[in-house]
Amino acid sequence: MRLLLVEDDRKAARVPKKGLEEEGFVVDVAHGGDQGEELAAVTAYDVVAVTARQSSRICRISSG
């Protein structure tokens, strides 16, 4: 399963990325909404996980 993690804080993204990979996920990390939008445009993800700071922006993007 492929997952996109959108997290501004590079340090904060390390722990969930490592844990998810240990559980068998393929994890890409975007450091901000712009990068998340770019990655989502070219890669099919099963799950997109976003921080609260990014959630309203990502929801607007996904709903058109």
PDB file of C-alpha atoms in Angstrom:
ATOM      1  CA  MET A   1       0.000   0.000   0.000  1.00  0.00           C
ATOM      2  CA  ARG A   2       1.369   3.410  -0.966  1.00  0.00           C
ATOM      3  CA  LEU A   3       0.928   6.369   1.380  1.00  0.00           C
ATOM      4  CA  LEU A   4       1.646  10.078   1.054  1.00  0.00           C
ATOM      5  CA  LEU A   5       2.457  11.828   4.327  1.00  0.00           C
ATOM      6  CA  VAL A   6       2.171  15.628   4.162  1.00  0.00           C
ATOM      7  CA  GLU A   7       4.054  17.188   7.076  1.00  0.00           C
ATOM      8  CA  ASP A   8       5.780  20.591   7.176  1.00  0.00           C
ATOM      9  CA  ASP A   9       8.150  19.588   9.953  1.00  0.00           C
ATOM     10  CA  ARG A  10      10.836  17.260   8.564  1.00  0.00           C
ATOM     11  CA  LYS A  11      11.742  16.013  12.034  1.00  0.00           C
ATOM     12  CA  ALA A  12       8.130  15.253  12.920  1.00  0.00           C
ATOM     13  CA  ALA A  13       7.711  13.200   9.725  1.00  0.00           C
ATOM     14  CA  ARG A  14      10.542  10.782  10.551  1.00  0.00           C
ATOM     15  CA  VAL A  15       8.796   8.770  13.272  1.00  0.00           C
ATOM     16  CA  PRO A  16       5.518   8.018  11.470  1.00  0.00           C
ATOM     17  CA  LYS A  17       7.399   7.350   8.212  1.00  0.00           C
ATOM     18  CA  LYS A  18       9.646   4.800   9.893  1.00  0.00           C
ATOM     19  CA  GLY A  19       6.747   3.129  11.700  1.00  0.00           C
ATOM     20  CA  LEU A  20       4.613   2.903   8.582  1.00  0.00           C
ATOM     21  CA  GLU A  21       7.495   1.466   6.569  1.00  0.00           C
ATOM     22  CA  GLU A  22       8.065  -1.147   9.278  1.00  0.00           C
ATOM     23  CA  GLU A  23       4.412  -2.138   8.824  1.00  0.00           C
ATOM     24  CA  GLY A  24       4.938  -2.619   5.098  1.00  0.00           C
ATOM     25  CA  PHE A  25       3.753   0.695   3.667  1.00  0.00           C
ATOM     26  CA  VAL A  26       5.614   2.475   0.883  1.00  0.00           C
ATOM     27  CA  VAL A  27       5.787   6.036   2.212  1.00  0.00           C
ATOM     28  CA  ASP A  28       6.502   9.273   0.378  1.00  0.00           C
ATOM     29  CA  VAL A  29       6.833  12.434   2.460  1.00  0.00           C
ATOM     30  CA  ALA A  30       5.885  15.880   1.201  1.00  0.00           C
ATOM     31  CA  HIS A  31       7.156  18.820   3.205  1.00  0.00           C
ATOM     32  CA  GLY A  32       4.221  21.145   2.652  1.00  0.00           C
ATOM     33  CA  GLY A  33       1.014  21.364   0.698  1.00  0.00           C
ATOM     34  CA  ASP A  34       2.616  22.460  -2.565  1.00  0.00           C
ATOM     35  CA  GLN A  35       4.924  19.464  -2.643  1.00  0.00           C
ATOM     36  CA  GLY A  36       2.063  17.197  -1.584  1.00  0.00           C
ATOM     37  CA  GLU A  37      -0.045  18.493  -4.441  1.00  0.00           C
ATOM     38  CA  GLU A  38       2.791  17.870  -6.917  1.00  0.00           C
ATOM     39  CA  LEU A  39       3.379  14.307  -5.720  1.00  0.00           C
ATOM     40  CA  ALA A  40      -0.332  13.466  -5.703  1.00  0.00           C
ATOM     41  CA  ALA A  41      -0.633  14.703  -9.289  1.00  0.00           C
ATOM     42  CA  VAL A  42       1.894  12.165 -10.585  1.00  0.00           C
ATOM     43  CA  THR A  43       1.523   9.213  -8.201  1.00  0.00           C
ATOM     44  CA  ALA A  44      -1.492   7.093  -7.268  1.00  0.00           C
ATOM     45  CA  TYR A  45      -1.726   6.856  -3.464  1.00  0.00           C
ATOM     46  CA  ASP A  46      -3.932   4.519  -1.470  1.00  0.00           C
ATOM     47  CA  VAL A  47      -3.818   6.870   1.522  1.00  0.00           C
ATOM     48  CA  VAL A  48      -2.951  10.547   1.973  1.00  0.00           C
ATOM     49  CA  ALA A  49      -2.218  11.539   5.571  1.00  0.00           C
ATOM     50  CA  VAL A  50      -1.934  15.248   6.340  1.00  0.00           C
ATOM     51  CA  THR A  51      -1.217  17.347   9.399  1.00  0.00           C
ATOM     52  CA  ALA A  52      -3.926  19.621  10.752  1.00  0.00           C
ATOM     53  CA  ARG A  53      -2.089  22.649   9.333  1.00  0.00           C
ATOM     54  CA  GLN A  54      -2.394  21.257   5.809  1.00  0.00           C
ATOM     55  CA  SER A  55      -5.762  19.489   5.961  1.00  0.00           C
ATOM     56  CA  SER A  56      -8.066  22.286   4.763  1.00  0.00           C
ATOM     57  CA  ARG A  57      -5.860  23.003   1.765  1.00  0.00           C
ATOM     58  CA  ILE A  58      -5.606  19.337   0.762  1.00  0.00           C
ATOM     59  CA  CYS A  59      -9.372  18.862   1.149  1.00  0.00           C
ATOM     60  CA  ARG A  60      -9.997  21.785  -1.206  1.00  0.00           C
ATOM     61  CA  ILE A  61      -7.580  20.323  -3.745  1.00  0.00           C
ATOM     62  CA  SER A  62      -9.108  16.838  -3.633  1.00  0.00           C
ATOM     63  CA  SER A  63     -12.693  18.038  -3.895  1.00  0.00           C
ATOM     64  CA  GLY A  64     -11.938  20.342  -6.829  1.00  0.00           C
TER      65      GLY A  64
END
